[in-house]
Amino acid sequence: MTRYAFFPGCLIPARHPAMEFAIRSTLPKLGIEIVDLDGASCCPDPIYFKSKDKLSWLTVAARNLTLAEDLGLDIFTNCSGCTATLSETYHLLQDEELRDRVNHRLARIGRKYRGTSRVRHIATLVRDEVGYDAVRESVKRPLDGLRVAIHYGCHLLKPSRIMQVDNPDDPQVLERLIEALGATPVRHGNWYLCCGKACDGDEIPNQMMHDLLTTVHQEKADVLGMICPTCFGQFDHGQMKIAKLFDEDFHTPPIYYFQLLAFAQGVPYERLGFDRQRFKPIALQRYEEVATK
Amino acid sequence: MSSSDAKDDIVRVDFAFKRELAQKIEGNLANFCYQCGACVGDCPATRYSSAFNPREIMLKVLYGLEAELLGPDSVLWQCTNCYGCHERCPQEVKPVEVIISLKNMLADRGLAPPAADRVIQTFMGNGRTVPDNPAIDKQRAKFGLPPLRPVPMDEILALLGPEDEEGSGS
């Protein structure tokens, strides 16, 4: 087992505990030991918190990173927003002057940022430390024939110089992770588009979501796979709003990748919290019936 | 513009504004913008809003047109924070970071939108951006998860005070 410090953030533990359950269920089966961090706060939020005061944002983020440094562990995140904040902090604080300014503040609470813990998004952790083959071997019920449209979201990939996850113009990581479950990844026409959640106001995000849902729907996928809880909210609760607003039915249930993995590894459908979603990935149930026959 | 009143259209670079922006982290990067427009083609906010154009925003920054950037309901909040411009910029201007620096200046002037204030207020209360609610731990228990771990707010609040002057001897 390789040990990694788990940075859960806010949205997944507080709003989507089913996602956290899936992470805690799947990673140990892939040889990763989850080490919880004591005293972690919000990453903090890379949109509004950063917009308010970037130095405070960096300082709070650096404090979170020191918690993993204290344990001598690399950190993994389960949310693209947390990944953006912590990766950018790691990147910016390579600048000595800025690091001194942040450490000057951290000294108020007896902490010092060193830059010794790397930040990994959970998808890249699985890709790089576990490997697609080991994911495939962990699967108990292959999802043959399941069409999974993919939404990458923005902050997993961009800015690539800082995130260092994948080629933002032709990413592969989610496609390969979905293939490892036996499912078929589907790239839809607007795959590159932002979910719009971080844009203030309604008009722009509504139009964006409408165009996204339209091209997702054209693919007739069974589910829409993703790795970001913010995007997930846009595609679940948000999908209902857009369907009403435009009087169109898109009906593609979103699913967080690690819930899909947990299901493929044999966790029963009803234990994965799908009943709380507005659009439920009922297409999965046919694999459950096959397995119990 | 007609040539007869061209005199009235002379733009004077506002250096005070530019100095204030340069004090913000990565605020000075706009100086490297050569107006190529690579940021525009990839910008989802530009695709959906005629008012938002990152190249124009960088140009206004270069001229220091504070009034067009830092008013109430500033167009800057239409940025989707997708980081596409950061990815595309050949000069590493990071337009999104310049926009965030400008937003920091808007916040300094009390002009952040209510959504930003709500996030900060929630964070100042519990160290998270999701408000406390007894239903959260109940939901977590259904998945066999322990209650949310407390955030040491004394540490967080100590970090958020204003920066003490370097070398002020205090």
Short mmCIF file of C-alpha atoms in Angstrom, two decimals:
data_model
loop_
_atom_site.label_atom_id
_atom_site.label_comp_id
_atom_site.label_asym_id
_atom_site.label_seq_id
_atom_site.Cartn_x
_atom_site.Cartn_y
_atom_site.Cartn_z
CA MET A 1 0.00 0.00 0.00
CA THR A 2 1.24 3.48 -0.89
CA ARG A 3 0.13 6.19 1.53
CA TYR A 4 -1.29 9.53 0.43
CA ALA A 5 -2.78 12.39 2.41
CA PHE A 6 -6.43 12.89 1.45
CA PHE A 7 -7.60 16.46 0.95
CA PRO A 8 -11.42 16.17 0.78
CA GLY A 9 -12.35 19.86 0.35
CA CYS A 10 -15.91 21.04 1.05
CA LEU A 11 -18.32 19.98 -1.67
CA ILE A 12 -17.70 16.24 -1.68
CA PRO A 13 -17.73 15.56 2.09
CA ALA A 14 -20.57 18.00 2.81
CA ARG A 15 -22.78 17.81 -0.28
CA HIS A 16 -21.87 14.52 -1.96
CA PRO A 17 -20.84 12.04 0.75
CA ALA A 18 -21.65 9.23 -1.71
CA MET A 19 -18.61 10.34 -3.72
CA GLU A 20 -16.39 10.23 -0.64
CA PHE A 21 -17.77 6.80 0.23
CA ALA A 22 -16.88 5.61 -3.29
CA ILE A 23 -13.32 6.96 -2.99
CA ARG A 24 -12.80 5.27 0.36
CA SER A 25 -14.20 2.05 -1.05
CA THR A 26 -12.19 1.97 -4.30
CA LEU A 27 -8.70 3.27 -3.52
CA PRO A 28 -7.68 0.58 -0.99
CA LYS A 29 -8.63 -2.04 -3.60
CA LEU A 30 -6.08 -0.35 -5.86
CA GLY A 31 -3.29 -0.41 -3.29
CA ILE A 32 -3.62 3.15 -2.04
CA GLU A 33 -3.84 3.85 1.67
CA ILE A 34 -5.82 6.99 2.51
CA VAL A 35 -4.35 9.11 5.31
CA ASP A 36 -6.79 11.72 6.67
CA LEU A 37 -5.58 15.24 7.37
CA ASP A 38 -6.39 16.87 10.70
CA GLY A 39 -7.49 20.49 10.58
CA ALA A 40 -7.84 20.96 6.82
CA SER A 41 -10.04 23.88 5.77
CA CYS A 42 -11.58 24.83 2.44
CA CYS A 43 -8.79 24.75 -0.16
CA PRO A 44 -9.87 27.76 -0.42
CA ASP A 45 -12.27 28.31 -3.27
CA PRO A 46 -10.37 29.29 -6.45
CA ILE A 47 -13.15 31.54 -7.74
CA TYR A 48 -14.59 33.94 -5.20
CA PHE A 49 -12.09 33.61 -2.38
CA LYS A 50 -9.24 34.14 -4.83
CA SER A 51 -11.12 37.06 -6.41
CA LYS A 52 -11.44 38.74 -3.05
CA ASP A 53 -7.84 38.58 -1.88
CA LYS A 54 -5.28 36.43 -3.67
CA LEU A 55 -2.65 36.68 -0.95
CA SER A 56 -5.03 35.41 1.74
CA TRP A 57 -6.11 32.69 -0.66
CA LEU A 58 -2.49 31.60 -1.12
CA THR A 59 -1.85 31.70 2.60
CA VAL A 60 -4.81 29.52 3.57
CA ALA A 61 -3.94 27.10 0.76
CA ALA A 62 -0.31 26.97 1.91
CA ARG A 63 -1.51 26.16 5.42
CA ASN A 64 -3.44 23.20 4.05
CA LEU A 65 -0.34 22.00 2.22
CA THR A 66 1.74 22.21 5.41
CA LEU A 67 -0.62 19.67 7.01
CA ALA A 68 0.54 17.09 4.46
CA GLU A 69 4.14 18.27 4.76
CA ASP A 70 3.96 17.56 8.50
CA LEU A 71 3.13 13.95 7.64
CA GLY A 72 5.79 13.75 4.94
CA LEU A 73 3.17 12.71 2.39
CA ASP A 74 2.02 13.82 -1.04
CA ILE A 75 -1.53 15.07 -1.13
CA PHE A 76 -4.40 13.95 -3.35
CA THR A 77 -7.60 15.84 -4.10
CA ASN A 78 -11.00 14.68 -5.27
CA CYS A 79 -12.28 17.99 -6.64
CA SER A 80 -11.00 19.96 -9.60
CA GLY A 81 -11.36 23.25 -7.70
CA CYS A 82 -9.21 22.04 -4.80
CA THR A 83 -6.71 20.70 -7.33
CA ALA A 84 -6.55 24.10 -9.01
CA THR A 85 -6.01 25.98 -5.75
CA LEU A 86 -3.44 23.65 -4.27
CA SER A 87 -1.52 23.05 -7.50
CA GLU A 88 -1.35 26.74 -8.26
CA THR A 89 -0.20 27.48 -4.74
CA TYR A 90 2.52 24.87 -5.05
CA HIS A 91 3.53 26.45 -8.36
CA LEU A 92 3.42 30.11 -7.30
CA LEU A 93 5.24 29.50 -4.04
CA GLN A 94 8.31 28.34 -5.91
CA ASP A 95 8.88 32.08 -6.16
CA GLU A 96 11.00 32.89 -3.13
CA GLU A 97 9.71 36.41 -2.56
CA LEU A 98 6.09 35.29 -2.60
CA ARG A 99 6.90 32.30 -0.41
CA ASP A 100 8.49 34.64 2.12
CA ARG A 101 5.38 36.83 2.15
CA VAL A 102 3.17 33.78 2.74
CA ASN A 103 5.49 32.35 5.36
CA HIS A 104 5.54 35.71 7.12
CA ARG A 105 1.81 35.23 7.63
CA LEU A 106 2.04 31.51 8.43
CA ALA A 107 4.51 32.41 11.20
CA ARG A 108 1.54 33.91 13.07
CA ILE A 109 0.36 30.34 13.73
CA GLY A 110 3.80 28.77 13.98
CA ARG A 111 3.67 27.17 10.54
CA LYS A 112 6.08 27.25 7.63
CA TYR A 113 5.45 26.23 4.04
CA ARG A 114 8.32 24.23 2.55
CA GLY A 115 7.00 22.96 -0.77
CA THR A 116 7.76 19.32 -0.03
CA SER A 117 4.33 17.76 -0.73
CA ARG A 118 3.20 17.31 -4.30
CA VAL A 119 -0.46 17.75 -5.23
CA ARG A 120 -2.21 15.08 -7.26
CA HIS A 121 -5.76 14.90 -8.55
CA ILE A 122 -7.22 11.50 -7.73
CA ALA A 123 -7.61 10.62 -11.43
CA THR A 124 -3.91 11.17 -12.11
CA LEU A 125 -3.01 9.38 -8.92
CA VAL A 126 -4.81 6.32 -10.22
CA ARG A 127 -3.35 6.72 -13.71
CA ASP A 128 0.24 7.19 -12.57
CA GLU A 129 0.53 5.19 -9.35
CA VAL A 130 -1.98 2.40 -9.97
CA GLY A 131 -2.18 2.16 -13.75
CA TYR A 132 -5.06 1.34 -16.07
CA ASP A 133 -4.32 -2.40 -16.03
CA ALA A 134 -4.65 -2.63 -12.25
CA VAL A 135 -7.96 -0.74 -12.46
CA ARG A 136 -9.15 -3.27 -15.06
CA GLU A 137 -8.10 -6.15 -12.82
CA SER A 138 -10.06 -4.72 -9.88
CA VAL A 139 -13.32 -4.76 -11.88
CA LYS A 140 -15.78 -7.47 -10.81
CA ARG A 141 -18.52 -6.65 -13.31
CA PRO A 142 -17.27 -5.15 -16.56
CA LEU A 143 -19.58 -2.45 -17.90
CA ASP A 144 -19.56 -3.78 -21.46
CA GLY A 145 -21.69 -1.70 -23.75
CA LEU A 146 -22.18 1.18 -21.32
CA ARG A 147 -21.74 4.43 -23.23
CA VAL A 148 -20.16 7.06 -21.01
CA ALA A 149 -20.03 10.63 -22.33
CA ILE A 150 -17.18 12.58 -20.77
CA HIS A 151 -17.03 16.02 -19.24
CA TYR A 152 -13.51 16.99 -18.22
CA GLY A 153 -14.28 20.40 -16.79
CA CYS A 154 -11.68 23.14 -16.87
CA HIS A 155 -9.51 22.94 -13.81
CA LEU A 156 -8.29 19.39 -14.15
CA LEU A 157 -6.53 20.29 -17.39
CA LYS A 158 -5.86 24.03 -17.47
CA PRO A 159 -3.46 25.69 -17.11
CA SER A 160 -1.52 22.63 -18.21
CA ARG A 161 1.85 24.15 -17.25
CA ILE A 162 0.65 24.19 -13.65
CA MET A 163 -1.78 21.27 -13.49
CA GLN A 164 0.55 18.90 -15.38
CA VAL A 165 -2.27 16.40 -15.82
CA ASP A 166 -2.79 15.86 -19.54
CA ASN A 167 -2.83 17.54 -22.94
CA PRO A 168 -5.78 19.96 -22.63
CA ASP A 169 -6.44 19.79 -26.39
CA ASP A 170 -6.70 15.99 -26.51
CA PRO A 171 -6.84 14.57 -23.00
CA GLN A 172 -6.88 10.81 -22.55
CA VAL A 173 -6.98 10.14 -18.82
CA LEU A 174 -10.77 9.87 -18.38
CA GLU A 175 -11.22 7.95 -21.65
CA ARG A 176 -8.68 5.33 -20.52
CA LEU A 177 -10.09 5.17 -16.98
CA ILE A 178 -13.57 4.52 -18.37
CA GLU A 179 -12.29 1.91 -20.84
CA ALA A 180 -10.63 0.14 -17.91
CA LEU A 181 -14.15 -0.51 -16.55
CA GLY A 182 -15.16 -2.18 -19.82
CA ALA A 183 -17.33 0.83 -20.76
CA THR A 184 -17.16 2.90 -23.94
CA PRO A 185 -16.04 6.52 -23.56
CA VAL A 186 -17.81 9.04 -25.80
CA ARG A 187 -16.45 12.49 -26.65
CA HIS A 188 -19.30 14.86 -27.40
CA GLY A 189 -19.23 17.94 -29.63
CA ASN A 190 -18.81 20.49 -26.84
CA TRP A 191 -16.52 18.38 -24.67
CA TYR A 192 -14.14 21.30 -24.29
CA LEU A 193 -16.73 23.72 -22.93
CA CYS A 194 -16.71 25.04 -19.37
CA CYS A 195 -19.72 24.19 -17.14
CA GLY A 196 -20.19 27.89 -16.40
CA LYS A 197 -20.58 27.55 -12.65
CA ALA A 198 -17.85 30.09 -11.88
CA CYS A 199 -19.39 32.81 -14.03
CA ASP A 200 -21.46 35.36 -12.13
CA GLY A 201 -25.02 35.87 -13.34
CA ASP A 202 -27.37 33.48 -15.12
CA GLU A 203 -27.46 34.23 -18.81
CA ILE A 204 -24.00 33.02 -19.87
CA PRO A 205 -23.99 29.83 -17.75
CA ASN A 206 -27.53 28.95 -18.86
CA GLN A 207 -26.63 29.20 -22.54
CA MET A 208 -23.41 27.27 -22.00
CA MET A 209 -25.16 24.48 -20.12
CA HIS A 210 -27.84 24.32 -22.80
CA ASP A 211 -25.23 23.84 -25.54
CA LEU A 212 -23.32 21.31 -23.46
CA LEU A 213 -26.42 19.26 -22.66
CA THR A 214 -27.48 19.38 -26.32
CA THR A 215 -24.29 17.77 -27.63
CA VAL A 216 -24.15 15.31 -24.72
CA HIS A 217 -27.72 14.29 -25.52
CA GLN A 218 -26.92 13.84 -29.23
CA GLU A 219 -24.53 11.04 -28.33
CA LYS A 220 -27.29 9.01 -26.67
CA ALA A 221 -24.91 8.08 -23.90
CA ASP A 222 -26.14 6.13 -20.87
CA VAL A 223 -24.38 8.41 -18.40
CA LEU A 224 -22.13 11.46 -18.35
CA GLY A 225 -18.91 10.71 -16.47
CA MET A 226 -16.94 13.43 -14.67
CA ILE A 227 -14.47 14.03 -11.89
CA CYS A 228 -15.53 17.42 -10.52
CA PRO A 229 -18.31 17.94 -7.94
CA THR A 230 -18.96 21.48 -9.18
CA CYS A 231 -19.55 20.30 -12.74
CA PHE A 232 -21.66 17.50 -11.27
CA GLY A 233 -24.02 20.01 -9.64
CA GLN A 234 -24.39 21.84 -12.94
CA PHE A 235 -25.26 18.61 -14.76
CA ASP A 236 -27.62 17.23 -12.12
CA HIS A 237 -29.61 19.97 -10.41
CA GLY A 238 -28.56 22.37 -13.20
CA GLN A 239 -29.78 20.00 -15.92
CA MET A 240 -33.25 20.11 -14.41
CA LYS A 241 -33.19 23.90 -14.42
CA ILE A 242 -32.02 24.11 -18.05
CA ALA A 243 -34.52 21.51 -19.22
CA LYS A 244 -37.33 23.62 -17.75
CA LEU A 245 -35.94 26.92 -18.97
CA PHE A 246 -35.55 25.77 -22.57
CA ASP A 247 -38.41 23.26 -22.47
CA GLU A 248 -36.15 20.49 -23.76
CA ASP A 249 -35.43 17.04 -22.41
CA PHE A 250 -31.77 16.06 -22.33
CA HIS A 251 -31.87 13.34 -19.76
CA THR A 252 -28.30 12.21 -19.40
CA PRO A 253 -27.58 11.30 -15.77
CA PRO A 254 -24.22 12.55 -14.51
CA ILE A 255 -21.95 10.25 -12.55
CA TYR A 256 -18.77 10.88 -10.61
CA TYR A 257 -16.09 8.53 -11.93
CA PHE A 258 -15.27 6.91 -8.60
CA GLN A 259 -18.90 5.93 -8.04
CA LEU A 260 -18.81 4.24 -11.44
CA LEU A 261 -15.57 2.49 -10.48
CA ALA A 262 -17.05 1.39 -7.14
CA PHE A 263 -20.05 -0.04 -8.97
CA ALA A 264 -17.82 -1.91 -11.42
CA GLN A 265 -15.82 -3.24 -8.48
CA GLY A 266 -19.02 -4.77 -7.14
CA VAL A 267 -20.49 -2.24 -4.69
CA PRO A 268 -24.30 -2.60 -4.95
CA TYR A 269 -26.16 0.14 -6.85
CA GLU A 270 -28.34 1.04 -3.88
CA ARG A 271 -25.35 1.66 -1.62
CA LEU A 272 -23.88 4.32 -3.91
CA GLY A 273 -26.32 7.12 -3.12
CA PHE A 274 -27.74 7.49 -6.62
CA ASP A 275 -31.22 7.95 -5.16
CA ARG A 276 -30.15 11.47 -4.13
CA GLN A 277 -29.45 12.49 -7.75
CA ARG A 278 -32.08 14.28 -9.82
CA PHE A 279 -31.09 12.16 -12.81
CA LYS A 280 -30.31 8.61 -11.73
CA PRO A 281 -27.90 6.40 -13.67
CA ILE A 282 -30.39 3.55 -13.90
CA ALA A 283 -28.58 2.13 -16.95
CA LEU A 284 -26.17 0.60 -14.43
CA GLN A 285 -28.87 -1.63 -12.99
CA ARG A 286 -28.75 -3.99 -15.97
CA TYR A 287 -25.21 -4.97 -14.94
CA GLU A 288 -26.44 -5.73 -11.45
CA GLU A 289 -29.09 -8.10 -12.81
CA VAL A 290 -26.50 -9.91 -14.90
CA ALA A 291 -24.22 -10.27 -11.90
CA THR A 292 -26.88 -11.78 -9.64
CA LYS A 293 -28.08 -14.30 -12.24
CA MET B 1 -14.02 58.78 -34.31
CA SER B 2 -13.94 61.88 -36.55
CA SER B 3 -10.62 63.62 -37.02
CA SER B 4 -11.97 67.00 -35.93
CA ASP B 5 -12.56 65.97 -32.32
CA ALA B 6 -9.64 63.55 -32.16
CA LYS B 7 -8.08 65.76 -29.51
CA ASP B 8 -10.86 64.81 -27.11
CA ASP B 9 -10.17 61.12 -27.71
CA ILE B 10 -6.60 61.22 -26.54
CA VAL B 11 -6.13 58.53 -23.94
CA ARG B 12 -3.78 59.36 -21.13
CA VAL B 13 -2.22 56.33 -19.49
CA ASP B 14 -3.28 56.18 -15.86
CA PHE B 15 -0.08 55.21 -14.10
CA ALA B 16 -1.55 55.31 -10.59
CA PHE B 17 -4.00 52.61 -11.59
CA LYS B 18 -1.26 50.56 -13.20
CA ARG B 19 0.95 50.85 -10.11
CA GLU B 20 -1.91 49.70 -7.89
CA LEU B 21 -2.54 46.73 -10.19
CA ALA B 22 1.16 45.85 -10.20
CA GLN B 23 0.99 45.51 -6.41
CA LYS B 24 -1.41 42.60 -6.85
CA ILE B 25 0.02 39.13 -7.33
CA GLU B 26 0.57 38.65 -11.09
CA GLY B 27 -1.23 41.95 -11.77
CA ASN B 28 1.73 43.32 -13.70
CA LEU B 29 1.64 40.53 -16.30
CA ALA B 30 -0.64 42.51 -18.62
CA ASN B 31 2.38 44.64 -19.54
CA PHE B 32 3.59 41.79 -21.74
CA CYS B 33 0.36 41.66 -23.78
CA TYR B 34 0.92 42.41 -27.47
CA GLN B 35 -2.77 42.18 -28.32
CA CYS B 36 -2.59 39.08 -30.52
CA GLY B 37 -6.05 37.90 -29.46
CA ALA B 38 -5.17 34.23 -28.94
CA CYS B 39 -7.14 34.44 -25.70
CA VAL B 40 -10.34 35.49 -27.47
CA GLY B 41 -10.97 32.47 -29.68
CA ASP B 42 -10.83 30.10 -26.73
CA CYS B 43 -12.91 32.22 -24.34
CA PRO B 44 -16.33 30.77 -23.48
CA ALA B 45 -17.47 34.06 -21.94
CA THR B 46 -16.69 35.83 -25.25
CA ARG B 47 -18.65 33.15 -27.11
CA TYR B 48 -21.71 33.85 -24.99
CA SER B 49 -21.41 37.54 -24.16
CA SER B 50 -20.74 40.40 -26.55
CA ALA B 51 -19.56 42.50 -23.60
CA PHE B 52 -16.69 40.24 -22.56
CA ASN B 53 -13.43 40.14 -24.50
CA PRO B 54 -10.14 39.33 -22.75
CA ARG B 55 -8.01 41.09 -25.38
CA GLU B 56 -10.00 44.30 -24.89
CA ILE B 57 -9.72 43.94 -21.13
CA MET B 58 -5.92 43.65 -21.42
CA LEU B 59 -5.88 46.72 -23.71
CA LYS B 60 -7.86 48.72 -21.16
CA VAL B 61 -5.40 47.59 -18.51
CA LEU B 62 -2.48 48.75 -20.66
CA TYR B 63 -4.07 52.17 -21.00
CA GLY B 64 -5.18 52.19 -17.40
CA LEU B 65 -8.85 52.83 -18.16
CA GLU B 66 -9.90 52.30 -14.59
CA ALA B 67 -13.43 53.63 -15.03
CA GLU B 68 -14.19 51.02 -17.68
CA LEU B 69 -12.89 48.15 -15.58
CA LEU B 70 -13.57 48.87 -11.95
CA GLY B 71 -17.19 50.00 -11.71
CA PRO B 72 -20.23 48.39 -10.10
CA ASP B 73 -21.46 45.30 -11.99
CA SER B 74 -18.12 45.09 -13.76
CA VAL B 75 -17.99 42.92 -16.87
CA LEU B 76 -15.00 41.15 -15.27
CA TRP B 77 -17.37 38.95 -13.25
CA GLN B 78 -18.52 37.36 -16.51
CA CYS B 79 -15.18 35.53 -16.70
CA THR B 80 -15.88 31.82 -16.33
CA ASN B 81 -12.45 31.14 -14.80
CA CYS B 82 -11.87 28.35 -17.32
CA TYR B 83 -8.15 29.20 -17.70
CA GLY B 84 -8.32 28.83 -21.49
CA CYS B 85 -6.63 32.22 -21.96
CA HIS B 86 -3.88 31.22 -19.55
CA GLU B 87 -3.37 28.12 -21.69
CA ARG B 88 -3.32 29.97 -25.01
CA CYS B 89 -1.37 33.15 -24.28
CA PRO B 90 2.01 33.05 -26.09
CA GLN B 91 3.30 35.79 -23.79
CA GLU B 92 2.31 34.06 -20.55
CA VAL B 93 0.24 37.10 -19.62
CA LYS B 94 -2.25 34.82 -17.87
CA PRO B 95 -5.21 37.11 -18.67
CA VAL B 96 -7.40 35.28 -16.13
CA GLU B 97 -4.88 36.13 -13.39
CA VAL B 98 -4.81 39.79 -14.45
CA ILE B 99 -8.62 39.72 -14.29
CA ILE B 100 -8.43 38.17 -10.82
CA SER B 101 -6.04 40.94 -9.74
CA LEU B 102 -8.57 43.47 -11.05
CA LYS B 103 -11.26 41.65 -9.07
CA ASN B 104 -9.08 42.00 -5.97
CA MET B 105 -9.09 45.75 -6.67
CA LEU B 106 -12.87 45.68 -7.06
CA ALA B 107 -13.12 43.87 -3.72
CA ASP B 108 -10.84 46.51 -2.13
CA ARG B 109 -13.36 49.10 -3.34
CA GLY B 110 -16.31 47.15 -1.89
CA LEU B 111 -17.54 46.17 -5.35
CA ALA B 112 -17.43 42.36 -5.17
CA PRO B 113 -20.73 40.67 -6.10
CA PRO B 114 -22.96 39.22 -3.35
CA ALA B 115 -21.92 35.68 -4.34
CA ALA B 116 -18.31 36.46 -3.39
CA ASP B 117 -19.34 37.94 -0.05
CA ARG B 118 -21.47 34.89 0.73
CA VAL B 119 -18.55 32.52 0.10
CA ILE B 120 -16.22 34.54 2.32
CA GLN B 121 -18.84 34.86 5.06
CA THR B 122 -19.46 31.12 5.14
CA PHE B 123 -15.73 30.45 5.17
CA MET B 124 -15.16 32.88 8.06
CA GLY B 125 -17.81 30.99 10.04
CA ASN B 126 -16.69 27.39 9.68
CA GLY B 127 -13.62 27.25 7.43
CA ARG B 128 -15.64 25.73 4.62
CA THR B 129 -17.65 27.10 1.74
CA VAL B 130 -20.64 24.91 2.56
CA PRO B 131 -22.66 26.21 5.55
CA ASP B 132 -22.97 24.03 8.64
CA ASN B 133 -26.10 21.92 8.73
CA PRO B 134 -26.92 18.99 11.03
CA ALA B 135 -28.26 17.10 7.99
CA ILE B 136 -24.72 16.84 6.60
CA ASP B 137 -23.40 14.51 9.31
CA LYS B 138 -26.64 12.51 9.17
CA GLN B 139 -26.14 11.98 5.45
CA ARG B 140 -22.50 11.05 6.02
CA ALA B 141 -23.51 8.48 8.65
CA LYS B 142 -25.69 6.76 6.05
CA PHE B 143 -22.52 6.03 4.11
CA GLY B 144 -20.62 4.95 7.22
CA LEU B 145 -18.58 8.19 7.15
CA PRO B 146 -17.55 10.01 10.34
CA PRO B 147 -18.80 13.58 11.01
CA LEU B 148 -16.98 16.40 9.21
CA ARG B 149 -13.70 17.17 10.90
CA PRO B 150 -13.58 20.52 12.70
CA VAL B 151 -11.49 23.32 11.21
CA PRO B 152 -9.29 25.21 13.74
CA MET B 153 -10.80 28.63 13.12
CA ASP B 154 -8.37 30.38 15.47
CA GLU B 155 -5.56 29.49 13.05
CA ILE B 156 -7.56 30.48 9.98
CA LEU B 157 -8.66 33.84 11.36
CA ALA B 158 -5.13 34.64 12.50
CA LEU B 159 -3.96 34.19 8.91
CA LEU B 160 -6.56 36.50 7.42
CA GLY B 161 -5.68 39.73 9.21
CA PRO B 162 -3.98 42.48 7.20
CA GLU B 163 -0.34 42.02 6.32
CA ASP B 164 1.92 43.71 8.85
CA GLU B 165 4.41 46.08 7.28
CA GLU B 166 7.69 44.38 6.46
CA GLY B 167 10.49 45.75 8.63
CA SER B 168 8.18 48.02 10.64
CA GLY B 169 9.83 46.63 13.75
CA SER B 170 6.56 45.43 15.27
#
